[in-house]
Coordinates of C-alpha atoms in Angstrom, one line a residue:
M1 CA 60.3 51.0 137.5
P2 CA 62.2 50.8 134.2
K3 CA 65.0 48.5 133.6
G4 CA 68.2 49.7 135.2
G5 CA 66.5 51.6 138.0
R6 CA 66.7 55.1 136.5
K7 CA 63.9 57.1 135.0
G8 CA 66.0 58.8 132.3
G9 CA 68.8 57.6 130.2
H10 CA 72.4 58.7 130.1
K11 CA 71.7 60.8 127.0
G12 CA 71.3 64.5 127.4
R13 CA 72.5 64.6 131.0
A14 CA 75.5 66.8 130.3
R15 CA 74.3 69.0 127.5
Q16 CA 76.4 72.0 126.8
Y17 CA 75.0 75.0 124.9
T18 CA 77.1 77.5 122.9
S19 CA 76.6 81.0 124.0
P20 CA 75.9 83.8 121.5
E21 CA 79.3 85.3 122.2
E22 CA 81.1 82.1 121.3
I23 CA 79.1 81.8 118.1
D24 CA 80.0 85.4 117.1
A25 CA 83.7 84.7 117.9
Q26 CA 83.7 81.6 115.7
L27 CA 82.1 83.6 112.8
Q28 CA 84.6 86.4 113.1
A29 CA 87.5 83.8 113.1
E30 CA 86.0 82.2 109.9
K31 CA 85.7 85.6 108.2
Q32 CA 89.3 86.5 109.2
K33 CA 90.5 83.2 107.8
A34 CA 88.7 83.7 104.5
K35 CA 90.2 87.2 104.1
E36 CA 93.7 85.9 104.7
E37 CA 93.2 83.2 102.0
E38 CA 91.9 85.8 99.5
E39 CA 94.9 88.0 100.2
A40 CA 97.3 85.0 99.8
E41 CA 95.6 84.2 96.4
L42 CA 95.9 87.8 95.2
E43 CA 99.6 87.9 96.1
E44 CA 100.2 84.6 94.3
G45 CA 98.2 85.7 91.2
G46 CA 100.3 88.8 90.5
D47 CA 97.9 91.7 89.8
G48 CA 94.9 92.2 92.1
A49 CA 92.5 92.8 89.3
S50 CA 92.3 89.1 88.3
A51 CA 89.7 88.2 90.9
E52 CA 87.4 91.2 90.2
P53 CA 86.6 90.6 86.5
K54 CA 85.4 87.0 87.4
K55 CA 82.8 88.4 89.8
D56 CA 81.7 91.0 87.2
K57 CA 81.5 88.4 84.5
K58 CA 79.2 86.3 86.7
S59 CA 77.0 89.2 87.5
L60 CA 76.1 89.9 83.8
D61 CA 72.6 88.8 82.9
S62 CA 73.3 87.6 79.3
D63 CA 72.4 84.0 78.4
E64 CA 75.6 83.5 76.4
S65 CA 77.9 84.1 79.3
E66 CA 75.9 81.7 81.5
E67 CA 76.1 79.0 78.9
E68 CA 79.9 79.5 78.6
D69 CA 80.3 79.4 82.3
D70 CA 78.3 76.2 82.5
E71 CA 80.5 74.5 79.9
D72 CA 83.8 75.8 81.3
Y73 CA 82.9 75.1 84.9
Q74 CA 85.2 72.6 86.6
P75 CA 84.6 71.7 90.3
K76 CA 87.4 72.4 92.7
H77 CA 89.2 69.2 93.5
K78 CA 89.8 68.1 97.1
G79 CA 93.2 66.7 98.1
V80 CA 95.0 64.7 95.4
E81 CA 91.9 64.2 93.4
G82 CA 93.0 66.8 90.8
M83 CA 96.3 65.1 90.2
I84 CA 95.0 61.6 89.6
D85 CA 92.9 60.9 86.5
I86 CA 90.2 58.4 87.3
E87 CA 88.4 56.7 84.4
N88 CA 85.2 55.7 86.3
P89 CA 82.2 56.2 84.0
N90 CA 79.9 56.2 87.1
R91 CA 81.7 59.1 88.5
A92 CA 81.0 61.5 85.6
A93 CA 78.8 64.4 86.6
Q94 CA 75.3 64.2 85.2
T95 CA 74.6 67.2 82.9
A96 CA 71.0 68.2 82.5
K97 CA 69.9 68.6 78.9
K98 CA 67.9 71.5 77.8
V99 CA 64.6 71.0 76.0
T100 CA 66.1 72.5 72.8
Q101 CA 69.0 69.9 72.9
I102 CA 66.8 66.8 73.1
D103 CA 66.4 65.1 69.7
M104 CA 63.0 63.6 69.6
E105 CA 63.3 62.3 66.0
S106 CA 66.1 59.8 66.7
P107 CA 65.0 56.4 67.9
R108 CA 65.5 55.8 71.5
E109 CA 67.3 52.7 72.8
L110 CA 65.0 50.0 74.1
S111 CA 65.5 48.6 77.6
R112 CA 66.5 45.0 78.0
R113 CA 63.0 44.0 79.0
E114 CA 61.4 45.7 76.1
R115 CA 63.9 44.1 73.6
E116 CA 63.2 40.6 75.2
E117 CA 59.4 41.2 75.0
I118 CA 59.6 42.1 71.3
E119 CA 61.8 39.1 70.5
K120 CA 59.4 36.9 72.4
Q121 CA 56.4 38.2 70.3
K122 CA 58.3 37.7 67.0
A123 CA 59.3 34.2 68.0
K124 CA 55.7 33.4 68.8
E125 CA 54.5 34.7 65.5
R126 CA 57.2 32.7 63.6
Y127 CA 56.2 29.6 65.5
M128 CA 52.5 30.1 64.7
K129 CA 53.2 30.6 61.0
M130 CA 55.3 27.4 61.0
H131 CA 52.6 25.6 62.9
L132 CA 49.9 26.6 60.5
A133 CA 52.1 25.5 57.6
G134 CA 52.5 22.1 59.3
K135 CA 56.2 22.3 59.7
T136 CA 56.6 22.0 63.4
E137 CA 56.7 18.7 65.3
Q138 CA 53.5 19.5 67.2
A139 CA 51.7 20.3 64.0
K140 CA 52.9 17.1 62.4
A141 CA 51.7 15.1 65.5
D142 CA 48.3 16.9 65.4
L143 CA 47.8 16.2 61.7
A144 CA 48.7 12.5 62.2
R145 CA 46.2 12.3 65.1
L146 CA 43.5 14.0 62.9
A147 CA 44.2 11.5 60.1
I148 CA 43.7 8.6 62.5
I149 CA 40.5 10.1 63.8
R150 CA 39.2 10.6 60.2
K151 CA 39.9 7.0 59.3
Q152 CA 38.1 5.8 62.5
R153 CA 35.1 7.9 61.7
E154 CA 34.9 6.7 58.1
E155 CA 35.1 3.1 59.3
A156 CA 32.4 3.7 61.9
A157 CA 30.2 5.4 59.2
K158 CA 30.7 2.5 56.8
K159 CA 29.8 0.0 59.6
K160 CA 26.7 2.0 60.4
E161 CA 25.7 2.1 56.8
E162 CA 26.2 -1.7 56.4
E163 CA 24.2 -2.4 59.6
R164 CA 21.4 -0.1 58.4
K165 CA 21.3 -1.9 55.0
A166 CA 21.3 -5.3 56.7
K167 CA 18.5 -4.2 59.0
D168 CA 16.5 -2.8 56.0
E169 CA 17.0 -6.0 54.1
A170 CA 16.0 -8.1 57.2
S171 CA 12.9 -6.0 57.7
A172 CA 12.1 -6.1 54.0
T173 CA 12.4 -9.9 53.9
G174 CA 10.4 -10.1 57.1
K175 CA 7.6 -8.0 55.6
R176 CA 7.7 -10.2 52.5
L177 CA 7.3 -13.3 54.5
Q178 CA 4.5 -11.8 56.5
S179 CA 2.7 -10.6 53.3
L180 CA 3.2 -14.1 51.8
S181 CA 1.8 -15.8 54.9
L182 CA -1.2 -13.4 55.0
N183 CA -1.9 -14.1 51.3
K184 CA -2.2 -17.8 51.9

């Protein structure tokens, strides 16, 4: 048996469904309210023809009138929103640009990551040039180390040469002694 001792939950026990008659009554009330608002607007506007040309203008199929409507369109403000000027750049409505308006020739702005990546590559190239020229601290240390190693190798080569000469001389003197002893 589930926790709480009941099979179902409390949700859905007392559901109430709206009858089709009630729905129709609500729709009729909404339509009536909309008609009353339109009549009130017509009375305030003066002549009754002001609302009709707007509808006719929207029904025209010319591209120019649609572009003008898009540019002049201002959304209806709710509450006191229309009275207060808000300077929030994030609140500006996003306008979609048409393909003909996009300027492909102008350079686009790089993102922060792209800029940093380019700067990093340039810095690396500058460092490598300086390193090859021997102007960086690391390059100076490497050159000093190489100079020390060259000296050590030269000294080792001289020592080997001297030892080889000494060995040759010793072997040459040894052969002379042997040849002299054999000649006797």
